[in-house]
Coordinates of C-alpha atoms and ligand atoms in Angstrom, one line a residue:
X80 CA 0.0 0.0 0.0
X81 CA 1.0 3.6 0.2
X82 CA 4.5 4.3 1.4
X83 CA 3.7 6.9 3.9
X84 CA 1.5 9.9 4.1
X85 CA 3.0 10.5 7.5
X86 CA 2.7 14.3 7.8
X87 CA -0.7 14.2 6.2
X88 CA -2.3 12.0 8.8
X89 CA 0.1 11.6 11.6
X90 CA -2.3 10.5 14.3
X91 CA -1.5 8.7 17.5
X92 CA -4.0 6.1 18.5
X93 CA -4.4 4.4 21.8
X94 CA -3.6 0.8 21.6
X95 CA -5.9 -0.7 24.2
X96 CA -5.6 -4.4 23.2
X97 CA -5.4 -7.3 25.5
X98 CA -3.6 -9.9 23.4
X99 CA -2.5 -12.9 25.3
X100 CA -5.2 -12.9 27.9
X101 CA -6.0 -16.4 29.1
X102 CA -8.6 -18.2 27.1
X103 CA -12.0 -18.6 28.7
X104 CA -11.8 -22.3 29.8
X105 CA -14.3 -24.4 27.9
X106 CA -15.5 -27.9 28.5
X107 CA -15.3 -30.1 25.5
X108 CA -18.0 -32.7 25.3
X109 CA -17.8 -35.3 22.7
X110 CA -14.6 -36.5 20.9
X111 CA -12.1 -34.0 19.4
X112 CA -12.0 -33.8 15.7
X113 CA -9.3 -36.0 14.2
X114 CA -8.6 -34.2 11.0
X115 CA -8.9 -30.6 9.9
X116 CA -8.2 -29.3 6.4
X117 CA -7.3 -25.7 5.5
X118 CA -7.3 -24.8 1.8
X119 CA -4.8 -22.1 0.9
X120 CA -1.5 -21.1 2.6
X121 CA -1.7 -17.4 2.3
X122 CA -1.7 -15.3 5.5
X123 CA -5.3 -16.3 6.0
X124 CA -4.8 -20.1 5.8
X125 CA -1.5 -20.0 7.6
X126 CA -2.9 -18.0 10.5
X127 CA -5.9 -20.3 10.6
X128 CA -3.7 -23.3 11.0
X129 CA -1.8 -21.6 13.8
X130 CA -5.0 -20.6 15.7
X131 CA -6.6 -24.0 15.1
X132 CA -3.6 -25.6 16.7
X133 CA -3.8 -23.2 19.7
X134 CA -7.5 -24.0 20.3
X135 CA -7.7 -27.7 19.4
X136 CA -4.4 -28.7 20.9
X137 CA -1.5 -30.9 19.8
X138 CA -3.4 -34.1 18.8
X139 CA -5.5 -33.0 15.9
X140 CA -4.0 -33.4 12.4
X141 CA -4.1 -30.1 10.5
X142 CA -3.5 -30.5 6.7
X143 CA -2.9 -27.3 4.7
X144 CA -3.4 -27.5 0.9
X145 CA -1.5 -25.0 -1.3
X146 CA -1.6 -25.2 -5.1
X147 CA 0.9 -22.4 -5.7
X148 CA 3.4 -20.8 -3.3
X149 CA 3.1 -20.5 0.4
X150 CA 2.3 -16.8 1.0
X151 CA -0.3 -16.4 -1.8
X152 CA -0.7 -12.7 -2.3
X153 CA 2.4 -12.1 -0.1
X154 CA 5.2 -12.7 -2.6
X155 CA 8.5 -11.3 -3.7
X156 CA 10.4 -11.0 -6.9
X157 CA 14.1 -10.9 -7.3
X158 CA 15.9 -8.0 -9.1
X159 CA 19.6 -7.8 -9.3
X160 CA 20.1 -10.3 -6.3
X161 CA 17.7 -8.5 -4.1
X162 CA 14.1 -9.4 -3.2
X163 CA 11.2 -7.0 -3.3
X164 CA 7.6 -7.3 -2.2
X165 CA 5.3 -7.6 -5.3
X166 CA 2.0 -8.1 -3.4
X167 CA 0.9 -7.1 0.1
X168 CA 3.6 -4.9 1.5
X169 CA 2.6 -2.5 4.3
X170 CA 1.6 -3.4 7.8
X171 CA 0.2 -0.9 10.3
X172 CA 1.6 -0.6 13.8
X173 CA -1.8 -1.3 15.2
X174 CA -2.2 -4.6 13.2
X175 CA -1.8 -6.6 16.4
X176 CA -2.1 -10.1 15.0
X177 CA 0.6 -9.5 12.4
X178 CA 2.7 -7.9 15.1
X179 CA 2.2 -10.9 17.4
X180 CA 3.1 -13.4 14.7
X181 CA 6.3 -11.6 13.9
X182 CA 7.2 -11.6 17.6
X183 CA 6.4 -15.2 18.2
X184 CA 8.3 -16.3 15.0
X185 CA 11.4 -14.3 16.0
X186 CA 11.2 -12.3 12.8
X187 CA 12.4 -8.7 12.5
X188 CA 10.7 -5.5 11.5
X189 CA 12.0 -3.9 8.4
X190 CA 12.6 -0.3 9.0
X191 CA 11.1 2.0 6.5
X192 CA 13.5 4.2 4.6
X193 CA 12.5 7.9 4.5
X194 CA 11.2 9.1 1.2
X195 CA 8.9 11.9 0.1
X196 CA 5.5 11.4 -1.4
X197 CA 3.7 13.6 -3.9
X198 CA 0.4 13.6 -5.8
X199 CA 0.5 14.1 -9.6
X200 CA -2.5 15.3 -11.5
X201 CA -1.2 14.5 -15.0
X202 CA 0.6 17.8 -15.4
X203 CA 2.2 18.7 -12.1
X204 CA 2.6 17.8 -8.5
X205 CA -0.4 19.2 -6.6
X206 CA 0.6 18.0 -3.2
X207 CA 4.1 17.4 -1.9
X208 CA 5.6 16.4 1.4
X209 CA 8.4 18.6 2.7
X210 CA 11.0 18.0 5.3
X211 CA 9.1 20.2 7.7
X212 CA 6.1 18.7 9.3
X213 CA 4.6 22.0 10.4
X214 CA 4.8 23.4 7.0
X215 CA 3.0 20.4 5.6
X216 CA 0.2 20.9 8.2
X217 CA 0.0 24.5 7.3
X218 CA -0.2 23.8 3.6
X219 CA -2.9 21.2 4.1
X220 CA -4.8 23.7 6.3
X221 CA -4.4 26.4 3.7
X222 CA -5.5 24.2 0.8
X223 CA -8.2 22.1 2.4
X224 CA -9.3 23.9 5.5
X225 CA -10.9 21.7 8.2
X226 CA -11.3 18.7 5.9
X227 CA -8.2 16.8 6.9
X228 CA -8.8 17.2 10.7
X229 CA -12.4 15.9 10.2
X230 CA -10.9 13.0 8.3
X231 CA -8.3 12.2 10.9
X232 CA -11.0 12.1 13.6
X233 CA -13.2 9.9 11.6
X234 CA -10.5 7.4 10.8
X235 CA -9.3 7.5 14.4
X236 CA -12.8 6.7 15.8
X237 CA -13.2 3.8 13.4
X238 CA -9.8 2.4 14.3
X239 CA -10.6 2.6 18.0
X240 CA -13.8 0.7 17.5
X241 CA -12.2 -1.8 15.2
X242 CA -9.5 -2.6 17.8
X243 CA -12.2 -4.0 20.1
X244 CA -11.9 -7.2 18.1
X245 CA -8.5 -8.0 19.8
X246 CA -10.2 -7.9 23.3
X247 CA -13.1 -10.0 22.1
X248 CA -10.9 -12.6 20.5
X249 CA -8.6 -12.7 23.5
X250 CA -11.6 -13.5 25.6
X251 CA -12.5 -16.3 23.2
X252 CA -15.6 -14.8 21.5
X253 CA -16.4 -15.7 18.0
X254 CA -18.9 -14.5 15.3
X255 CA -20.8 -16.6 12.8
X256 CA -20.8 -13.9 10.1
X257 CA -18.9 -10.8 9.1
X258 CA -22.0 -8.8 9.8
X259 CA -22.1 -10.1 13.4
X260 CA -18.5 -9.3 13.8
X261 CA -18.8 -5.7 12.5
X262 CA -22.0 -5.1 14.5
X263 CA -20.2 -6.1 17.7
X264 CA -17.4 -3.6 17.0
X265 CA -19.3 -0.6 15.6
X266 CA -23.0 -1.4 15.5
X267 CA -25.2 -0.9 12.5
X268 CA -23.0 2.0 11.6
X269 CA -20.1 -0.3 10.6
X270 CA -22.4 -2.6 8.5
X271 CA -23.8 0.5 6.8
X272 CA -20.3 1.6 6.0
X273 CA -19.8 -1.6 4.0
X274 CA -22.7 -0.6 1.8
X275 CA -22.3 3.1 1.0
X276 CA -19.7 4.8 -1.0
X277 CA -16.7 6.4 0.8
X278 CA -17.3 9.7 -1.0
X279 CA -20.8 9.9 0.4
X280 CA -19.6 9.3 4.0
X281 CA -16.9 11.9 3.6
X282 CA -19.1 14.5 2.0
X283 CA -21.5 14.0 4.9
X284 CA -18.7 14.5 7.3
X285 CA -18.0 17.8 5.7
X286 CA -14.8 16.8 3.9
X287 CA -14.5 19.0 0.8
X288 CA -14.8 17.6 -2.7
X289 CA -11.4 19.0 -3.5
X290 CA -9.8 17.1 -0.6
X291 CA -11.6 13.9 -1.8
X292 CA -10.2 14.4 -5.4
X293 CA -6.7 15.4 -4.4
X294 CA -6.0 13.3 -1.4
X295 CA -8.5 10.5 -0.9
X296 CA -8.8 9.4 -4.5
X297 CA -5.0 9.0 -4.9
X298 CA -4.8 6.9 -1.7
X299 CA -7.6 4.6 -2.9
X300 CA -5.9 4.3 -6.3
X301 CA -2.6 3.2 -4.8
X302 CA -4.2 0.9 -2.1
X303 CA -7.1 -0.7 -4.0
X304 CA -6.7 0.4 -7.6
X305 CA -10.2 1.8 -7.4
X306 CA -12.0 5.1 -6.9
X307 CA -13.8 6.8 -4.1
X308 CA -17.0 4.9 -4.8
X309 CA -15.6 1.9 -2.9
X310 CA -17.4 1.3 0.4
X311 CA -16.7 3.6 3.3
X312 CA -15.5 0.8 5.5
X313 CA -12.7 -0.4 3.2
X314 CA -11.9 3.2 2.5
X315 CA -11.3 3.8 6.2
X316 CA -9.2 0.6 6.5
X317 CA -7.1 2.0 3.7
X318 CA -6.8 5.5 5.1
X319 CA -5.6 4.1 8.4
X320 CA -2.8 2.5 6.4
X321 CA -2.0 6.0 5.1
X322 CA -0.9 7.0 8.6
X323 CA 2.5 6.7 10.2
X324 CA 4.0 3.7 11.9
X325 CA 4.0 1.5 8.9
X326 CA 6.4 -1.5 8.7
X327 CA 7.0 -4.8 6.9
X328 CA 8.8 -8.0 7.7
X329 CA 12.6 -8.3 7.2
X330 CA 13.2 -10.9 4.6
X331 CA 9.6 -10.6 3.2
X332 CA 6.1 -10.7 4.6
X333 CA 5.6 -14.2 3.3
X334 CA 8.0 -15.5 5.9
X335 CA 5.1 -15.1 8.4
X336 CA 3.1 -17.7 6.4
X337 CA 5.8 -20.3 6.3
X338 CA 6.7 -19.6 9.9
X339 CA 3.1 -20.0 11.2
X340 CA 2.7 -23.3 9.3
X341 CA 5.8 -24.6 10.9
X342 CA 5.0 -23.3 14.4
X343 CA 1.5 -24.9 14.0
X344 CA 3.1 -28.2 13.1
X345 CA 0.7 -28.2 10.1
X346 CA 1.0 -30.8 7.4
X347 CA 1.6 -28.8 4.2
X348 CA 0.4 -30.5 1.0
X349 CA 1.5 -29.1 -2.3
X350 CA -1.7 -29.8 -3.9
X351 CA -4.7 -28.3 -5.7
X352 CA -8.0 -29.1 -4.1
X353 CA -10.4 -30.1 -6.9
X354 CA -13.6 -30.9 -5.1
X355 CA -15.3 -31.0 -1.7
X356 CA -18.0 -33.6 -1.2
X357 CA -20.4 -33.8 1.7
X358 CA -20.4 -37.2 3.3
X359 CA -23.3 -37.5 5.8
X360 CA -22.5 -39.7 8.8
X361 CA -24.3 -40.6 12.0
X362 CA -24.2 -37.2 13.8
X363 CA -22.0 -34.7 12.1
X364 CA -21.1 -34.4 8.4
X365 CA -17.6 -35.1 7.1
X366 CA -16.0 -33.7 4.0
X367 CA -14.1 -35.6 1.3
X368 CA -11.5 -33.5 -0.3
X369 CA -10.2 -34.6 -3.7
X370 CA -6.9 -33.1 -4.6
X371 CA -4.1 -33.3 -7.2
X372 CA -0.5 -33.5 -6.3
X373 CA 2.5 -34.0 -8.5
X374 CA 2.1 -37.7 -7.8
X375 CA -1.6 -37.9 -8.9
X376 CA -5.1 -37.5 -7.5
X377 CA -6.2 -38.6 -4.0
X378 CA -8.9 -37.9 -1.5
X379 CA -9.2 -37.7 2.2
X380 CA -12.0 -37.3 4.8
X381 CA -12.0 -34.3 7.2
X382 CA -14.2 -33.3 10.2
X383 CA -13.6 -29.6 9.7
X384 CA -12.7 -27.7 6.6
X385 CA -11.6 -24.0 6.2
X386 CA -11.5 -22.5 2.8
X387 CA -8.9 -19.7 2.9
X388 CA -9.0 -18.6 -0.7
X389 CA -11.5 -16.4 -2.6
X390 CA -14.3 -18.4 -4.2
X391 CA -15.2 -15.9 -6.9
X392 CA -15.4 -17.2 -10.5
X393 CA -12.8 -14.8 -11.9
X394 CA -10.1 -15.9 -9.5
X395 CA -10.7 -19.6 -9.9
X396 CA -9.8 -21.6 -6.9
X397 CA -11.1 -24.4 -9.1
X398 CA -13.0 -26.1 -6.3
X399 CA -16.2 -28.0 -7.1
X400 CA -18.8 -28.7 -4.4
X401 CA -20.7 -32.0 -4.5
X402 CA -23.6 -33.2 -2.5
X403 CA -24.7 -29.9 -1.0
X404 CA -28.4 -28.9 -1.0
X405 CA -29.0 -26.2 -2.0
X406 CA -25.9 -26.5 -4.2
X407 CA -23.3 -23.8 -4.0
X408 CA -20.3 -23.1 -6.2
X409 CA -18.8 -19.7 -6.9
X410 CA -19.5 -16.6 -5.0
X411 CA -20.9 -13.6 -6.9
X412 CA -18.6 -10.6 -7.6
X413 CA -15.2 -10.1 -9.1
X414 CA -11.7 -9.5 -8.0
X415 CA -9.9 -6.4 -9.2
X416 CA -6.9 -6.8 -11.4
X417 CA -3.9 -4.8 -10.4
X418 CA -0.6 -5.2 -12.2
X419 CA 2.6 -4.7 -10.2
X420 CA 5.4 -3.9 -12.6
X421 CA 8.8 -3.9 -11.0
X422 CA 11.3 -2.0 -13.1
X423 CA 15.1 -1.7 -12.6
X424 CA 16.1 1.5 -14.4
X425 CA 16.1 5.2 -14.6
X426 CA 12.9 7.1 -13.9
X427 CA 11.9 9.6 -16.5
X428 CA 11.5 12.6 -14.2
X429 CA 10.6 14.8 -17.2
X430 CA 7.3 13.0 -17.2
X431 CA 6.5 14.7 -13.9
X432 CA 7.8 18.1 -15.0
X433 CA 11.4 17.7 -13.7
X434 CA 13.8 17.6 -16.6
X435 CA 16.8 17.4 -14.2
X436 CA 16.5 14.2 -12.2
X437 CA 18.8 15.6 -9.5
X438 CA 16.0 18.1 -8.6
X439 CA 13.3 15.4 -8.3
X440 CA 12.8 14.9 -4.6
X441 CA 10.1 12.3 -4.4
X442 CA 10.1 8.6 -3.7
X443 CA 6.4 7.8 -4.2
X444 CA 4.1 9.4 -6.7
X445 CA 0.3 9.0 -6.3
X446 CA -2.1 10.1 -9.0
X447 CA -5.5 11.7 -9.2
X448 CA -8.4 10.2 -11.1
X449 CA -7.4 10.8 -14.7
X450 CA -9.1 9.0 -17.6
X451 CA -5.9 8.9 -19.8
X452 CA -3.4 8.0 -17.2
X453 CA -2.1 4.5 -17.6
X454 CA -0.8 3.9 -14.1
X455 CA -2.1 4.4 -10.5
X456 CA 1.2 5.0 -8.7
X457 CA 5.0 4.8 -9.1
X458 CA 7.3 4.3 -6.1
X459 CA 11.0 3.8 -5.5
X460 CA 11.1 0.6 -3.5
X461 CA 13.5 -0.9 -1.0
X462 CA 14.5 -4.6 -0.8
X463 CA 13.1 -6.9 1.8
X464 CA 16.5 -7.1 3.5
X465 CA 18.0 -3.7 4.3
X466 CA 21.5 -3.5 5.6
X467 CA 22.5 -0.8 8.1
X468 CA 24.2 1.3 5.5
X469 CA 21.3 1.2 3.1
X470 CA 20.2 4.4 1.4
X471 CA 17.5 4.9 -1.2
X472 CA 18.8 5.4 -4.7
X473 CA 18.6 9.0 -6.1
X474 CA 16.5 9.6 -9.2
X475 CA 19.6 10.2 -11.3
X476 CA 20.8 6.7 -10.4
X477 CA 19.4 3.4 -11.6
X478 CA 16.8 2.2 -9.0
X479 CA 14.1 -0.3 -8.5
X480 CA 10.5 1.1 -8.9
X481 CA 7.1 -0.4 -8.5
X482 CA 4.3 0.7 -10.8
X483 CA 0.7 -0.2 -10.1
X484 CA -1.7 -0.1 -13.0
X485 CA -5.0 -1.7 -13.9
X486 CA -3.6 -3.4 -17.0
X487 CA -0.2 -4.5 -18.2
X488 CA 2.0 -1.7 -19.4
X489 CA 3.1 -1.7 -23.0
X490 CA 6.5 -0.8 -24.3
X491 CA 5.7 2.8 -25.1
X492 CA 4.2 3.4 -21.7
X493 CA 7.3 2.0 -20.0
X494 CA 9.4 4.1 -22.3
X495 CA 7.5 7.3 -21.3
X496 CA 7.9 6.5 -17.5
X497 CA 11.5 5.3 -17.7
X498 CA 14.4 6.8 -19.5
X499 CA 15.9 3.4 -19.8
X500 CA 15.8 0.1 -17.9
X501 CA 17.6 -3.1 -17.3
X502 CA 14.8 -5.3 -16.3
X503 CA 11.0 -5.4 -16.0
X504 CA 9.0 -8.0 -14.0
X505 CA 5.3 -8.1 -14.2
X506 CA 2.9 -9.7 -11.6
X507 CA -0.8 -9.7 -12.6
X508 CA -2.8 -10.0 -9.4
X509 CA -6.4 -10.7 -8.8
X510 CA -5.6 -8.4 -6.0
X511 CA -8.7 -7.6 -3.8
X512 CA -12.4 -7.5 -4.4
X513 CA -13.7 -5.2 -7.1
X514 CA -15.9 -3.3 -4.8
X515 CA -19.0 -1.8 -6.4
X516 CA -22.1 -3.7 -7.1
X517 CA -23.3 -4.4 -3.5
X518 CA -23.8 -8.1 -3.2
X519 CA -23.6 -8.1 0.6
X520 CA -21.0 -9.8 2.7
X521 CA -20.4 -13.5 2.0
X522 CA -21.1 -16.1 4.7
X523 CA -18.5 -17.5 7.1
X524 CA -20.3 -20.8 7.7
X525 CA -21.0 -22.5 4.4
X526 CA -22.3 -25.6 6.1
X527 CA -21.7 -27.2 9.5
X528 CA -18.0 -27.3 10.2
X529 CA -17.2 -25.9 6.7
X530 CA -15.9 -22.3 6.9
X531 CA -15.0 -19.6 4.4
X532 CA -12.4 -17.0 5.4
X533 CA -12.2 -14.6 2.5
X534 CA -15.6 -13.2 2.7
X535 CA -14.1 -10.7 5.1
X536 CA -12.3 -9.1 2.2
X537 CA -15.6 -7.6 1.1
X538 CA -15.5 -5.5 4.3
X539 CA -11.8 -4.8 3.9
X540 CA -8.9 -6.6 2.2
X541 CA -5.6 -6.6 4.1
X542 CA -3.3 -9.0 5.8
X543 CA -4.7 -8.0 9.2
X544 CA -8.3 -8.6 8.0
X545 CA -7.4 -12.1 6.9
X546 CA -5.7 -12.6 10.3
X547 CA -8.7 -11.4 12.2
X548 CA -10.9 -13.7 10.2
X549 CA -8.5 -16.6 10.8
X550 CA -8.7 -16.2 14.6
X551 CA -12.5 -15.9 14.4
X552 CA -12.8 -19.1 12.4
X553 CA -10.6 -21.0 14.7
X554 CA -12.6 -19.9 17.7
X555 CA -15.9 -20.4 15.9
X556 CA -14.9 -23.9 14.7
X557 CA -13.8 -24.8 18.3
X558 CA -17.0 -23.5 19.9
X559 CA -19.2 -25.2 17.4
X560 CA -17.4 -28.4 17.8
X561 CA -17.6 -28.3 21.6
X562 CA -21.1 -26.8 21.5
X563 CA -20.2 -23.6 23.4
X564 CA -23.1 -21.5 22.1
X565 CA -22.6 -18.8 24.7
X566 CA -19.3 -17.9 23.0
X567 CA -20.8 -17.1 19.6
X568 CA -22.6 -14.0 18.5
X569 CA -22.9 -12.6 22.0
X570 CA -24.3 -9.1 22.4
X571 CA -23.0 -6.2 24.4
X572 CA -19.5 -7.7 24.6
X573 CA -17.8 -4.4 25.8
X574 CA -19.9 -4.6 28.9
X575 CA -19.5 -8.3 29.4
X576 CA -15.8 -8.2 29.1
X577 CA -15.5 -5.5 31.7
X578 CA -17.5 -7.6 34.2
X579 CA -15.5 -10.7 33.3
X580 CA -12.2 -9.1 34.3
Ligands
FAD839 C1 -0.6 -5.8 -5.1 C2 -1.2 -6.0 -3.8 C3 -0.9 -5.0 -2.8 C4 -1.4 -5.2 -1.5 N1 -1.0 -4.4 -0.5 C5 -1.3 -4.7 0.8 C6 -0.7 -4.0 1.8 O1 0.1 -3.1 1.6 N2 -1.1 -4.3 3.1 C7 -2.0 -5.2 3.4 O2 -2.3 -5.5 4.5 N3 -2.6 -5.9 2.4 C8 -2.3 -5.7 1.1 N4 -2.8 -6.4 0.1 C9 -3.8 -7.4 0.4 C10 -3.3 -8.7 1.0 O3 -2.1 -9.1 0.3 C11 -4.3 -9.8 1.0 O4 -5.5 -9.3 1.7 C12 -3.9 -11.0 1.8 O5 -2.6 -11.4 1.5 C13 -4.9 -12.1 1.5 O6 -4.4 -13.3 2.1 P1 -5.3 -14.7 2.0 O7 -4.5 -15.7 2.7 O8 -6.6 -14.4 2.6 O9 -5.4 -15.0 0.5 P2 -4.3 -15.5 -0.6 O10 -3.0 -14.8 -0.2 O11 -4.9 -15.2 -1.9 O12 -4.2 -17.0 -0.3 C14 -5.0 -18.0 -0.9 C15 -4.1 -19.2 -1.3 O13 -4.9 -20.3 -1.7 C16 -4.3 -21.0 -2.7 N5 -5.4 -21.7 -3.4 C17 -6.4 -21.2 -4.1 N6 -7.2 -22.2 -4.6 C18 -6.6 -23.4 -4.2 C19 -7.0 -24.8 -4.3 N7 -8.1 -25.1 -5.1 N8 -6.2 -25.7 -3.8 C20 -5.1 -25.4 -3.1 N9 -4.7 -24.1 -2.9 C21 -5.5 -23.1 -3.4 C22 -3.7 -19.9 -3.5 O14 -2.6 -20.4 -4.3 C23 -3.2 -18.9 -2.5 O15 -1.8 -19.2 -2.1 C24 -2.3 -6.3 -1.2 C25 -2.6 -7.2 -2.2 C26 -2.1 -7.0 -3.5 C27 -2.4 -8.1 -4.5
NAG840 C1 -27.8 1.8 9.2 O1 -28.8 1.6 8.3 C2 -30.1 1.2 8.8 C3 -31.0 0.8 7.7 O2 -30.9 1.7 6.6 C4 -30.6 2.2 9.7 O3 -31.8 1.8 10.3 C5 -29.6 2.5 10.8 O4 -30.1 3.6 11.7 C6 -28.3 2.9 10.2 N1 -27.3 3.0 11.3 C7 -26.5 4.0 11.5 C8 -25.7 4.0 12.8 O5 -26.5 5.0 10.8
NAG841 C1 -15.8 4.5 -9.9 O1 -15.6 3.4 -10.8 C2 -16.8 2.7 -11.1 C3 -16.5 1.6 -12.0 O2 -15.6 0.7 -11.4 C4 -17.8 3.7 -11.8 O3 -19.0 3.0 -12.0 C5 -18.1 4.9 -10.9 O4 -18.9 5.8 -11.5 C6 -16.8 5.5 -10.5 N1 -17.0 6.6 -9.5 C7 -16.4 7.8 -9.5 C8 -16.8 8.7 -8.4 O5 -15.6 8.1 -10.4
NAG842 C1 17.0 -11.5 4.9 O1 16.3 -11.5 6.2 C2 15.9 -12.8 6.6 C3 15.1 -12.6 7.9 O2 15.7 -11.8 8.8 C4 17.1 -13.7 6.8 O3 16.6 -15.0 7.2 C5 17.8 -13.8 5.5 O4 19.0 -14.6 5.6 C6 18.2 -12.4 5.0 N1 18.8 -12.5 3.7 C7 19.9 -11.8 3.3 C8 20.3 -12.0 1.9 O5 20.4 -11.1 4.0
NAG843 C1 10.1 11.3 -20.8 O1 9.0 12.2 -20.6 C2 8.9 13.3 -21.5 C3 7.7 14.1 -21.1 O2 6.5 13.4 -21.0 C4 8.7 12.7 -22.9 O3 8.7 13.8 -23.8 C5 9.9 11.8 -23.2 O4 9.7 11.2 -24.5 C6 10.0 10.7 -22.2 N1 11.0 9.7 -22.5 C7 12.3 9.9 -22.4 C8 13.1 8.7 -22.7 O5 12.8 10.9 -22.1

């Protein structure tokens, strides 16, 4: 996501989370499940395996299926002997699950290397960071009046409410749907925010149209490749990521996924799951997964299955469902294509109105909504391993840049953005939901003991959202299995947790 809009939204938030509180003890009646399957080894599936192990204990077998690379949308590409994030890159300091994973796995934070940001409107830079924080504040005030203060307060309030999830989860509470989860955090206001456009919410707050066009739209373009018509909730998630205190994982964010799988002692199967068939038995259903490995096709029975990959048609998990009534297959809706082009070369600073690259002071360039512009953002990027003496390359030197665009860039487009280049690497992502047509939030429980993680992306797509969903599903699966109904969809949790302490 966006490198940093530090001075724009520098806001200090109170971290009131209670991670690591003891679990509410629960009595398990009936036998434990013997086998659990997780489909997908991105951050969602890996975190699910980890939390399932925490809640179900050491005995249960946890099989994790991955048809591609562990990490999924967390991935790196190698340029000139260094690795760079090509998918999900930025983690917020208040993303407490991600933080906890990194701590438990003994991984390191990758410090961010200072670099200035600017917004380009197709002709000139309309907004620039300076070295002087007060000057930036003054300029924002001058240009946008009260808008950015209103925005800060709005984002802060949403973040504060969102952070209640860590307390609820630490106390063992689970939710049977994304709506229930959001409702417990922010009431109907949060659910409504998943249904109305960001621009409407902001205009209602009194944020000016100019501020929306010149600041909000560029942030939505770099973070979600979409415009200010995306729902207000995901917009707020993405604006919180435009604050300070951003970090990533030394060595690559995907190390969290492989680390969690190892820590969970999960059994990783390099296999594509082809189908899931419902097998009715005496009291609870079982699921037969058929899957293809390099060695051929096999199938296995599971008591609990978690699908940790999008089930939209366009993205093609390729999973068929058999024996379910009513039948279900794909979820409605599409994923948005975002192309990450990583270029090793010389930026054409003339393109931005700076014929002399030595006078070009920016590391990240965001853009306003322009019909003819062929890219969403360009940023000088740093490798996933940064040595102590590391400094960012100057624009007159060859450097590594990441361009986000909606479609692949052609030669002439590359030639207009770069004076010359040594290498170009293209990753075409089905990156995040294509927000828009409101089809509602997908279910978490598809069938008894069959769970779907990625519905949460329709509220907001980010590593932390997948991690929150992972913890929720592990808790939900556990409570359903042990028939602890009083731990699911409970109302007035803020109050209950206070009295429990
Ligand atoms: C370009 C880009 C930039 C982003 N920037 C950020 C950012 O800065 N910060 C942030 O927090 N988030 C960011 N995100 C979003 C973030 O990367 C995702 O929300 C998150 O990684 C999703 O993880 P997941 O595990 O839920 O899904 P995925 O990572 O998609 O994992 C699903 C896995 O399931 C596997 N799979 C699918 N079908 C099958 C099958 N049939 N059998 C076996 N395996 C299967 C897939 O191969 C995949 O590995 C970005 C995403 C992209 C693409
Ligand atoms: C959310 O929308 C519903 C239905 O439109 C409405 O009744 C409710 O008051 C709204 N909630 C908030 C907090 O705006
Ligand atoms: C945003 O994009 C969608 C198409 O993805 C379009 O329908 C909508 O009108 C656009 N909204 C704005 C404010 O540009
Ligand atoms: C990069 O960082 C990771 C994690 O700290 C480490 O395991 C790896 O060896 C490092 N690689 C290089 C080339 O320094
Ligand atoms: C760089 O950008 C300028 C201005 O858009 C353009 O005229 C020129 O052709 C571009 N390419 C190179 C290699 O300078």
